[in-house]
XYZ file of C-alpha atoms in Angstrom:
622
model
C -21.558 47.210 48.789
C -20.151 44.210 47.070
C -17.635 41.932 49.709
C -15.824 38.730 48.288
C -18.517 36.924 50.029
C -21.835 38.328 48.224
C -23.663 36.222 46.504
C -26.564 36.090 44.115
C -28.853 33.188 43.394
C -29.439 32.918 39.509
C -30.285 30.174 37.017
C -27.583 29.074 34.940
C -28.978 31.171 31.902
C -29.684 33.992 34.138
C -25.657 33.707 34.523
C -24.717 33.700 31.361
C -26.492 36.666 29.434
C -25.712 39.087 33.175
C -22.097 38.107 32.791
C -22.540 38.933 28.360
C -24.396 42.059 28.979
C -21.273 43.410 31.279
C -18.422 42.962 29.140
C -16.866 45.650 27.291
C -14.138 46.822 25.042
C -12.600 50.059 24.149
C -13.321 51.223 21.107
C -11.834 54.527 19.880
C -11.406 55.661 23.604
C -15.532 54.667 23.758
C -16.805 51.984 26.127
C -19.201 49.881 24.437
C -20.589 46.411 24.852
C -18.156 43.655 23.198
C -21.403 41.897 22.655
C -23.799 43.758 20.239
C -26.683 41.468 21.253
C -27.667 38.587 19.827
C -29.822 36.616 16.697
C -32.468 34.028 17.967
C -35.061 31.320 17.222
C -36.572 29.811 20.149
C -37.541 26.128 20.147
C -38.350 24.200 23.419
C -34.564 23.692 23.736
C -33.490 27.232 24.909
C -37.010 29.320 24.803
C -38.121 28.940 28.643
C -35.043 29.233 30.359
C -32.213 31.112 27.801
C -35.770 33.006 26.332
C -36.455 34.312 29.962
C -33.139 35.631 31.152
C -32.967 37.422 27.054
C -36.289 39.567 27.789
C -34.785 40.551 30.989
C -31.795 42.579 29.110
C -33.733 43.702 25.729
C -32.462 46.931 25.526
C -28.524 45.939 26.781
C -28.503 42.767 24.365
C -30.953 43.291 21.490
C -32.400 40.005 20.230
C -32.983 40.146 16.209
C -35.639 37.204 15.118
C -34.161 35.300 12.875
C -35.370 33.342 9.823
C -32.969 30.525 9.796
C -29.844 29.026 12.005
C -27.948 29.080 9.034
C -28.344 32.410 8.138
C -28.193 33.928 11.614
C -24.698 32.880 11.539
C -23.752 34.611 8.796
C -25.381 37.800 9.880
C -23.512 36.974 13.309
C -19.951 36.560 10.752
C -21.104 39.886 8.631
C -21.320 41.870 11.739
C -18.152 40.820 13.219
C -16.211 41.772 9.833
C -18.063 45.104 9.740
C -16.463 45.851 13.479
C -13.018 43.878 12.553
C -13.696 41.499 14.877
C -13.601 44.131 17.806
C -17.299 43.086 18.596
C -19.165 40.053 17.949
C -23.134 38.517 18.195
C -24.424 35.612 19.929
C -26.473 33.253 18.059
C -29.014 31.084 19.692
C -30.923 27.605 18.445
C -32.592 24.982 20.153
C -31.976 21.834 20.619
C -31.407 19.218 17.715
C -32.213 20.159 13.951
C -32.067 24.417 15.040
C -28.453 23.685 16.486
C -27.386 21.621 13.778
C -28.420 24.306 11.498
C -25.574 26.233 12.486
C -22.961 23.845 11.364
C -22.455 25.745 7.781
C -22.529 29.348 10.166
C -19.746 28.221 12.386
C -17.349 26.638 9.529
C -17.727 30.199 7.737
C -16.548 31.820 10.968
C -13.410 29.150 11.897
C -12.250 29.287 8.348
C -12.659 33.196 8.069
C -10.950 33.570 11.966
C -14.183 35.489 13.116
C -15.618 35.304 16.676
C -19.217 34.539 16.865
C -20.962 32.689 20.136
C -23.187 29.778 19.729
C -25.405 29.451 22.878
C -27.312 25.975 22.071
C -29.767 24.149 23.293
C -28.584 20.544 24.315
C -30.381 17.526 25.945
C -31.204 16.936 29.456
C -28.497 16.349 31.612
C -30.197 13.706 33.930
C -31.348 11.685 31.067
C -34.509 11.278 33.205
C -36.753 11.539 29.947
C -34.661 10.192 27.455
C -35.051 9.898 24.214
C -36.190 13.400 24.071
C -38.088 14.794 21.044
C -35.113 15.596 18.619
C -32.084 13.790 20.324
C -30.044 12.065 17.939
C -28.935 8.664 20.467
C -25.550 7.017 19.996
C -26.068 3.743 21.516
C -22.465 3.081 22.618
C -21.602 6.778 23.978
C -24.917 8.222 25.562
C -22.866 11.785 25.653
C -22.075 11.423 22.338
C -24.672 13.778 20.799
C -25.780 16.582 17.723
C -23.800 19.349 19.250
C -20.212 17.182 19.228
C -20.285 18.114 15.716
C -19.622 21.444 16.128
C -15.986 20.791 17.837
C -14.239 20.868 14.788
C -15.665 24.284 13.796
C -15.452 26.089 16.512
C -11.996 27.231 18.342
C -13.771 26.952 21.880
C -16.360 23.876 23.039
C -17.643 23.134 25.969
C -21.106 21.374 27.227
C -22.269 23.266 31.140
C -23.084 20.819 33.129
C -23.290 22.561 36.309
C -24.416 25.978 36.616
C -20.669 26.845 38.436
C -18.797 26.111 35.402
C -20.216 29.054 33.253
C -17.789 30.937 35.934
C -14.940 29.373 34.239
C -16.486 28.803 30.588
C -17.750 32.298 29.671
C -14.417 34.197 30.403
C -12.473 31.428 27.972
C -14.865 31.710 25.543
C -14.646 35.185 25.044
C -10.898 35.379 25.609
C -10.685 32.915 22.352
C -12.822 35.371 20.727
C -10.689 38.208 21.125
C -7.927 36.709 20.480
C -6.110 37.532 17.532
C -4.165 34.420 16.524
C -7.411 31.537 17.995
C -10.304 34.297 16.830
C -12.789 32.148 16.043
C -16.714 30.664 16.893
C -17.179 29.564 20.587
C -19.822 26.719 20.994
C -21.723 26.599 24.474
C -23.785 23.400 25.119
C -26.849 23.908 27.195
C -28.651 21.203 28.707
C -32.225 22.310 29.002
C -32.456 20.940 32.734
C -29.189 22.926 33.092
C -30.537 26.349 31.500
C -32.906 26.480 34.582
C -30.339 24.952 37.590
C -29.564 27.666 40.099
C -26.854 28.673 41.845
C -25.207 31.096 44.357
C -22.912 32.655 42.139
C -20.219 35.569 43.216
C -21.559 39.089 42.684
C -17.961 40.286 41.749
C -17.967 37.886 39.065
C -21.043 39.969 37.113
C -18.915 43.472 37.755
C -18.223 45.808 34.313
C -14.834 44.417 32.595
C -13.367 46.499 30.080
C -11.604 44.595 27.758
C -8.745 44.933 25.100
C -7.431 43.194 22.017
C -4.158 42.272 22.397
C -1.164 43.536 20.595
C 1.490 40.434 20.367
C 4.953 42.322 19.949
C 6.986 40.347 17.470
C 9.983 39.026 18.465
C 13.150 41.158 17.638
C 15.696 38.565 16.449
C 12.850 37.353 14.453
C 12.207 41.137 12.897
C 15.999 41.214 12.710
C 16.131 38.121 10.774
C 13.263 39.969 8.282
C 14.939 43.287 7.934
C 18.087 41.197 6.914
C 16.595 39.335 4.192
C 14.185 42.004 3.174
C 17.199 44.337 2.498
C 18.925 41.677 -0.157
C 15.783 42.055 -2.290
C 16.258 43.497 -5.415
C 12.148 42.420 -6.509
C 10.262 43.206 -3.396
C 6.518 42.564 -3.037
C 4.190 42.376 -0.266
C 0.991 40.378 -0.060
C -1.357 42.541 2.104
C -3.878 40.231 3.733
C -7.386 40.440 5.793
C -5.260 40.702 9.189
C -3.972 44.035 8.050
C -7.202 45.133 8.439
C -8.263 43.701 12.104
C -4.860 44.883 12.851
C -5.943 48.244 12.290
C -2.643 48.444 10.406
C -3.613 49.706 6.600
C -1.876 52.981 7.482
C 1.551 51.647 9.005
C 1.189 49.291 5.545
C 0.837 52.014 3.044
C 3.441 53.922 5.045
C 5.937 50.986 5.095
C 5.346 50.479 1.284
C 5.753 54.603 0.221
C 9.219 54.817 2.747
C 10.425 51.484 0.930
C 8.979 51.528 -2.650
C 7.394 48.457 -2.312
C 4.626 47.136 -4.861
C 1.583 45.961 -2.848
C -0.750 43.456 -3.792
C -3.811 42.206 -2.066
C -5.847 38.650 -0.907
C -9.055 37.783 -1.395
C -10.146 39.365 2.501
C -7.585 42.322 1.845
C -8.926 43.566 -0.789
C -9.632 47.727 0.508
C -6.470 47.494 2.564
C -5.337 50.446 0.108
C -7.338 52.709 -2.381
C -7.369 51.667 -6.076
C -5.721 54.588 -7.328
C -2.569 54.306 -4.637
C 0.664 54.055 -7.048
C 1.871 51.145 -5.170
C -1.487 49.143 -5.163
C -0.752 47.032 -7.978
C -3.870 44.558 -7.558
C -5.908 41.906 -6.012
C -3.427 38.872 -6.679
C -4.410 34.818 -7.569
C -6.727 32.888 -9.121
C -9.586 35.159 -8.977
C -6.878 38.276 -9.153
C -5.274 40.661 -11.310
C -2.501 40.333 -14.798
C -1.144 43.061 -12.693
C -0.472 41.504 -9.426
C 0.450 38.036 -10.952
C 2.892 39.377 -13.051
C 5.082 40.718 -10.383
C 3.962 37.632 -8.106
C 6.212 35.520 -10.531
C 9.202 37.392 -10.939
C 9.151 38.644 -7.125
C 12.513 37.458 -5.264
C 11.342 38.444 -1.880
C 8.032 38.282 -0.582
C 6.577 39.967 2.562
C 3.090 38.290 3.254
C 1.119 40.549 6.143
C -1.934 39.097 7.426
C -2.823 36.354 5.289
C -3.163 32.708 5.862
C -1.888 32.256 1.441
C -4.825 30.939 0.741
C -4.759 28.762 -2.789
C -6.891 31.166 -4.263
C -4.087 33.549 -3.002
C -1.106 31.035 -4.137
C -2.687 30.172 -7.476
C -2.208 26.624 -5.740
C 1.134 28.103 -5.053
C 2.064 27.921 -8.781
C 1.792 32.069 -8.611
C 5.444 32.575 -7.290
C 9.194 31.648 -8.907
C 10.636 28.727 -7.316
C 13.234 30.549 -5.486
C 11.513 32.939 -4.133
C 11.796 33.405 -0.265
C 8.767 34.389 2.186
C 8.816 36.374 5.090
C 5.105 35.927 7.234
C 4.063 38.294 9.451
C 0.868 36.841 11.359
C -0.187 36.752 14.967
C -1.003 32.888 14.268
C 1.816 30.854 14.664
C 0.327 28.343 12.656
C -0.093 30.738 9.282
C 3.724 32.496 10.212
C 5.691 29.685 8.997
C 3.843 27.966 5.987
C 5.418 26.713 3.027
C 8.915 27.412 4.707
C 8.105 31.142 5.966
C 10.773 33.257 7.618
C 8.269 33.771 10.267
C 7.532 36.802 12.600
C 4.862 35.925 14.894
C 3.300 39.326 15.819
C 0.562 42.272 15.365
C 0.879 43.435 12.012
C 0.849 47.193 13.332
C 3.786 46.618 16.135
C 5.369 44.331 13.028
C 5.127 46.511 10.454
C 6.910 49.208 12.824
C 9.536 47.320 14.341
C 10.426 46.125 10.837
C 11.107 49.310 9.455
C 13.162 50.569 12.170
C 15.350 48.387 11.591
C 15.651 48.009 7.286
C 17.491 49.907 5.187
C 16.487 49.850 1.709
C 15.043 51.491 -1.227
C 13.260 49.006 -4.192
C 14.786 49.703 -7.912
C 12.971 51.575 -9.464
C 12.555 49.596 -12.710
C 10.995 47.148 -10.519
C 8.237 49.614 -9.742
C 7.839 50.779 -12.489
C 7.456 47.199 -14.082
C 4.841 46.481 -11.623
C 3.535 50.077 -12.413
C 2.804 49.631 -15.791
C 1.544 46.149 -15.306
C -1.293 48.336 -13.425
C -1.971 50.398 -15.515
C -2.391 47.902 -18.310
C -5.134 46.165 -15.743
C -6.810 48.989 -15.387
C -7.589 49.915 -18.682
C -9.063 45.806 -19.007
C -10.978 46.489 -16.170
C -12.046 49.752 -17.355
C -13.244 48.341 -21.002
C -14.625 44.885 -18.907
C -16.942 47.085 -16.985
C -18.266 49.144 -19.587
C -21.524 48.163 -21.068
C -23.261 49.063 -24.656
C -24.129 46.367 -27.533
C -22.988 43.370 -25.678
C -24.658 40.745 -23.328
C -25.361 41.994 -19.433
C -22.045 40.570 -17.585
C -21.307 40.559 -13.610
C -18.738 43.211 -14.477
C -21.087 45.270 -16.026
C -23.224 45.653 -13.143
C -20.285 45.929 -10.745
C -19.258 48.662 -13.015
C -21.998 50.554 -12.751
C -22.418 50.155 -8.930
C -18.985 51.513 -8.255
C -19.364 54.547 -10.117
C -22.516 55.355 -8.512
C -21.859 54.590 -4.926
C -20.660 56.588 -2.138
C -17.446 56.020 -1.043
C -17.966 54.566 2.403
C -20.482 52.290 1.494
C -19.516 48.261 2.309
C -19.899 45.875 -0.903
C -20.267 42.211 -0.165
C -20.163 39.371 -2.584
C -19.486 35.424 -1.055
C -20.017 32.496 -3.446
C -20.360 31.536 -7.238
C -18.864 34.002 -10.050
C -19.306 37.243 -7.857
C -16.284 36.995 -5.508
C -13.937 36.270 -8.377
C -16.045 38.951 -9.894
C -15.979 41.796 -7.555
C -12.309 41.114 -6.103
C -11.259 41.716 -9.916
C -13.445 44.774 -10.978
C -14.402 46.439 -7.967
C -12.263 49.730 -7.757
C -11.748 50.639 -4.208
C -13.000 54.038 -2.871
C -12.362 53.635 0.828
C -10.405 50.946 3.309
C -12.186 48.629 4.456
C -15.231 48.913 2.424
C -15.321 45.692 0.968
C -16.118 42.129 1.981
C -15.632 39.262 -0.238
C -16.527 35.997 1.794
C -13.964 33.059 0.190
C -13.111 31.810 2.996
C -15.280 29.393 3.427
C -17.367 30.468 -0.089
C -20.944 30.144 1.607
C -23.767 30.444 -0.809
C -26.532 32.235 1.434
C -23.740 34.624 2.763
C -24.895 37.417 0.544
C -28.091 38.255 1.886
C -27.407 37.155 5.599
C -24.007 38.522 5.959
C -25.184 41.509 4.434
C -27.577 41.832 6.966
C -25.165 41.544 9.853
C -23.463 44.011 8.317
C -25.259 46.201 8.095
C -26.805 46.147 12.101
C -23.021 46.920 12.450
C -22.923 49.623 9.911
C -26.080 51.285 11.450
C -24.230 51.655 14.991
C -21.571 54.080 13.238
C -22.591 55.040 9.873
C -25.696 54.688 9.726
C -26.066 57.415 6.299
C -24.377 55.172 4.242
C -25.886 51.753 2.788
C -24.449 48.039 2.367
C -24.484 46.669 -0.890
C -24.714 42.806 -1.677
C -24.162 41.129 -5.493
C -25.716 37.658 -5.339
C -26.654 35.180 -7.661
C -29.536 33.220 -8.466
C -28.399 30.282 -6.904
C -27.608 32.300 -4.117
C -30.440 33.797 -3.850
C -32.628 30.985 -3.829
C -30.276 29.022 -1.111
C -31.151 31.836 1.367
C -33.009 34.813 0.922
C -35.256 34.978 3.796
C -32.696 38.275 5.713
C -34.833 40.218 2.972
C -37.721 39.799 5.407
C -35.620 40.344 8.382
C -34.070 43.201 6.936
C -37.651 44.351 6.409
C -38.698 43.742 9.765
C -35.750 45.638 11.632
C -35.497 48.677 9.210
C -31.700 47.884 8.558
C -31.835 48.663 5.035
C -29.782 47.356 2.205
C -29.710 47.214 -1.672
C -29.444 43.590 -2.900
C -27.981 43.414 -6.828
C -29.578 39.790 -8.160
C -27.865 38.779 -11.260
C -29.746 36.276 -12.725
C -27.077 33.665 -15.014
C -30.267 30.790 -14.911
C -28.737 28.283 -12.293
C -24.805 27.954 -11.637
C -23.339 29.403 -14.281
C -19.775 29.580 -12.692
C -19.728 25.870 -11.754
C -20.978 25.066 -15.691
C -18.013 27.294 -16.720
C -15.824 25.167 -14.626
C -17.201 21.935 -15.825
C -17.162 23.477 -19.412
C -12.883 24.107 -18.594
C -12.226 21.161 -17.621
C -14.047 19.003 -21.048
C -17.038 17.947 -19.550
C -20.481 18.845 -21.041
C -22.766 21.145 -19.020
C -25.176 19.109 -16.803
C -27.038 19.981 -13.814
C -25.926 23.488 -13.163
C -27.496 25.901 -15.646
C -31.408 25.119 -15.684
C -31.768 24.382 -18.968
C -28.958 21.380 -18.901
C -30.539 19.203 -15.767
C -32.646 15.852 -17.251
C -34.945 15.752 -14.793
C -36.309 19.191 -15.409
C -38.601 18.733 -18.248
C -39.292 22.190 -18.989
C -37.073 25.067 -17.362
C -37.968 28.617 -16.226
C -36.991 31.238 -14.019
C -38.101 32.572 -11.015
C -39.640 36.013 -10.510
C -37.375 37.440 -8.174
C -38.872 40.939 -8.241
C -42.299 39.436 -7.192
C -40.568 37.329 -4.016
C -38.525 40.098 -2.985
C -41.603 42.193 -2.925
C -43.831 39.656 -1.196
C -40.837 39.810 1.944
C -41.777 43.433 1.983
C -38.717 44.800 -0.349
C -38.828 47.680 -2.659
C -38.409 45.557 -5.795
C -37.829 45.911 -9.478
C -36.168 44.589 -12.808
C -34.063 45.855 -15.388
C -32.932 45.114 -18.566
C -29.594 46.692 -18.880
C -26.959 48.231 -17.116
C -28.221 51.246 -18.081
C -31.415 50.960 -16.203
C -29.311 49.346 -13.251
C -27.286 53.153 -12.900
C -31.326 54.837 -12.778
C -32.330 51.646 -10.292
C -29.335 52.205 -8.220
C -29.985 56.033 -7.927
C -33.442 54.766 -6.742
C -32.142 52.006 -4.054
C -30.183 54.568 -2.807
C -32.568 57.315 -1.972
C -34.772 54.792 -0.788
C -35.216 54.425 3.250
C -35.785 50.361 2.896
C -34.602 47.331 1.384
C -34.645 47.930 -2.383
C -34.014 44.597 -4.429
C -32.434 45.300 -7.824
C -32.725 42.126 -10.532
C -30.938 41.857 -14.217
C -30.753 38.931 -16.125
C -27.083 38.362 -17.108
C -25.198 35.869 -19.646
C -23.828 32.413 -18.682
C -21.673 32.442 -21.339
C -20.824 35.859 -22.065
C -19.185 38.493 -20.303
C -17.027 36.553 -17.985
C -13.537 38.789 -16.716
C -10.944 36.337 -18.731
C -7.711 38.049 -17.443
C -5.511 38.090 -14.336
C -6.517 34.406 -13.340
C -3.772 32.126 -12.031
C -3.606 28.373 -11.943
C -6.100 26.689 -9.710
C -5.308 22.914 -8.571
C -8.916 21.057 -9.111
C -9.404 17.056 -9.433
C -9.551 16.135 -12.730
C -10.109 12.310 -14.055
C -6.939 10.856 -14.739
C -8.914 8.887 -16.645
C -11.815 8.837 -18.911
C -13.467 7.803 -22.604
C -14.204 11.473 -23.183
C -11.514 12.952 -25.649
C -12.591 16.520 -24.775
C -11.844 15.579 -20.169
C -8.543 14.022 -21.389
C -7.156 16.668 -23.132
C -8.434 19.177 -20.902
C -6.810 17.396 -17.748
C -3.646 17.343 -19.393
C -3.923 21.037 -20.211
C -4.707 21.678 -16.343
C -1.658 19.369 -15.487
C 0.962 20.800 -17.433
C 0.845 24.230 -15.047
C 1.860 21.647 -12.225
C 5.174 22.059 -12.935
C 5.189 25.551 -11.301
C 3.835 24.137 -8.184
C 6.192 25.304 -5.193
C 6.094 21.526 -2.948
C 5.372 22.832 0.411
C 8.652 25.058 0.349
């Protein structure tokens, strides 16, 4: 029997993954572990101590072996989404250069509000063998160190340097975590003298806790105050964000919308908060969005933004709305509530959502709908003709095409960085909520084969028929491709599209926009490359242990697919596709880049005043 006295004598690590591997959550009336175990490489930093007490709970808190820092914390982000941030991986690195690696990981987790906790090594406490192999020394601020870094990327930081403090520590960390306004990367510092410190810690403090995400009620003058200026509008929109979706809100949203007659549009992370064919789904909205959802973005008087942090892919640079038009925020951050002069409710979207429309009384016009109607179906028959392939160059939205029509309806599509999330969000038709992850956030190249990964450990736990599908690029690909291997090694199966432009093919479209000539991004335009060619992506793909092949049209993409998709491992799909060509040249809104304000170059002069004159439509922080 356990008394407030009991103790038991552990080392600090010891501590730490005992206290991990007895947290829980309820999830659909199910107890299961918050953490879903962990992804690892072992250096002399955390291996002996933080290595030992990991074997010890193998089964409780699998360990996957990863390939890189980096890309551990992506697969840590991917499975996060994949459980809507309900559960979450640990990620641990030794000391120095395997720490640091996880810089990238844990700025694509604070800027896309997912938890993910970073259990590092750190240098010895006691400083008794200082410099240690891999310290970086300040010589003013001996604590100053490699892992301070991290404290602007994280939402929780903290060094242990007493095995007593992870008593205080671990519960914060997670709390921040779970949290639904300061979700976010936690970032644990452990000395490697510290690791292995004992200590006679309270038995009560390892007991099973069940834990819950918490529901902030908004406040009701401020849903008051919503319902009152929602009711005047006679253009109603509402910008359905990623938070709808880790609300577990995406049926109180559609239901709000069909009761109201609202047109819905949708972010960047919101995109499968609604299915495509929904009569009030009028698009994905922005700069990489939809003629459909821009066009009633501008004329909209009143807008009702639901889990979204607006983005300036979202915004168009906020050039996408009419001057006058007023905001209402709903967000359980304070901080996103009330930009750009938001009428603010600070709340769950689910409890917001059905407070709000208890109290409004309204019904949209119905030319307004079916303005924003037709504007939909106009998109759809671009996107339609965009995707469709025959005697033209292989495009993205070819291939994205032919994966939608051929995939099952529950299967999760991922896409992260280059043309493919600008891509995807435009083209992909959505066949289920919450089937589709489009990392801009933070835009990592490398996310694509990692997060996908992640994902899909997370998709194996409850749907483990279906299959995760990542688009990435060749410059993707070649950033980070080694979760092929690990994908491999752990059976977690995915089918990887690799559309081959021949180097950075959005970036030279950008630089192409904007005057300049193309240099350094597509192969064939770098100097210092005498003599260009491509790599065979088929053969490395095959050499990690993937099924692997290539095509040469979307044609023999749909027969590939069908392949990948009966297949019981990793099948690796390649297609050479256009720079140039094939591009989706609708539904974009303004984007604010730097351009030269001045220059020799007639071609980057005119071209920055053609970017500048759109500036005029730029809503100044109101």
């Amino acid at each position: 029997m356990t008394t407030e006295n009991t103790t038991i004598r552990l080392t600090t690590a010891q501590a730490i993954i005992r206290w991990l591997s007895n947290q829980f959550i309820e999830i659909d009336g199910q107890e299961i572990r918050v953490c879903g175990g962990g992804f690892g490489i072992f250096g002399h930093g955390n291996v002996t101590c933080l290595g030992e007490a990991l074997n010890g709970v193998r089964e409780e808190l699998p360990l996957y072996r990863g390939q890189n820092e980096q890309s551990m914390g992506f697969a840590a982000a991917g499975y996060a989404k994949q459980w809507l941030r309900q559960r979450f991986m640990f990620c641990t690195a030794s000391a120095g250069p395997g720490t640091a690696n996880l810089l990238t990981a844990a700025g694509l987790a604070h800027a896309n509000r997912l938890p993910m906790l970073l259990l590092c090594g750190d240098t010895f406490l006691t400083r008794l063998p200082d410099p240690v192999l891999q310290q970086m020394e300040n010589y003013n601020d001996p604590t100053f160190g490699v892992n301070d870094a991290f404290k602007p990327v994280v939402r929780y930081w903290d060094r242990i340097s007493h095995p007593a403090q992870v008593i205080q520590s671990l519960p914060n960390a997670l709390a921040t975590m779970l949290d639904p306004a300061d979700c976010g990367p936690a970032f644990l510092g452990l000395p490697q003298d510290v690791q292995g410190w004992t200590y006679d810690y309270p038995e009560k403090f390892f007991a099973k806790k069940v834990h819950r995400i918490r529901r902030q009620s908004p406040d009701a003058a401020e849903i008051t105050d919503a319902a009152e200026m929602l009711a005047t509008a006679e253009r109603p929109m509402i910008i359905a964000g990623g938070g709808v979706q880790y609300s577990q809100a995406t049926t109180e949203l559609t239901a709000f919308a069909e009761k109201h007659n609202i047109p819905v549009v949708e972010t960047i992370a919101g995109r499968a908060n609604m299915l495509a064919t929904h009569p009030l789904n009028i698009g994905p909205i922005g700069v990489t969005g939809s003629d459909s959802a821009n066009a009633i973005a501008e004329k909209a008087d009143v807008i009702l933004a639901v889990g979204t942090r607006l983005q300036d892919f979202t915004t168009g640079s906020w050039t996408a709305f009419d001057q006058d038009a007023q905001f209402i925020s709903i967000n359980a951050a304070r901080h996103d509530a009330g930009k750009h002069m938001s009428l603010p409710v600070v709340g769950d979207a689910k409890l917001s959502l059905t407070a709000l429309d208890s109290e409004l009384e309204m019904n949209t016009p119905t030319q307004w709908v079916t303005f924003a109607q037709e504007e939909r179906n106009k998109w759809d028959a671009y996107v339609a003709d965009n995707v469709s392939h025959g005697n033209r160059p292989n495009s993205y939205a070819q291939a994205i095409g032919v994966v939608n029509e051929l995939c099952d309806a529950r299967d999760r599509v991922v896409a992260a960085a280059g043309g493919l999330p600008a891509e995807v969000t435009a083209n992909w038709r959505t066949l289920d909520i919450g089937t589709v992850d489009v990392e801009f956030g933070f835009s990592c190249m490398g996310y694509e084969i990692a997060g996908a990964w992640g994902a899909r450990i997370a998709q194996a736990e409850r749907e483990p028929e279906q299959d995760t599908i990542t688009f990435c690029g060749d410059g993707s690909y070649l950033m980070l491709n080694s979760d092929i291997y690990s994908s491999v090694l752990s059976q977690k199966k995915m089918i990887v599209l690799v559309l081959d432009n021949g180097g950075f093919a959005v970036i030279n479209k950008l630089q192409n926009n904007t005057g300049n000539e193309s240099f350094n991004n597509l192969l064939e335009d770098c100097p210092t490359i005498p003599e260009a060619f491509g790599v065979d992506f088929t053969a490395h793909a095959a050499s990690m242990g993937a099924t692997a092949e290539k095509v040469a049209s979307p044609a023999e993409l749909a027969e590939a697919f069908k392949r990948a998709k009966a297949s019981d491992k990793t099948y690796v799909i390649v297609m050479d596709v256009d720079p140039y060509e094939g591009w989706t040249t609708e539904g974009h809104a303004w984007w604010e880049v730097g351009t030269p304000h001045i220059t020799e170059d007639d071609s980057v002069r005119k071209a920055h005043i053609e970017w500048e004159a759109s500036r005029v439509k730029q809503r100044r922080g109101v």
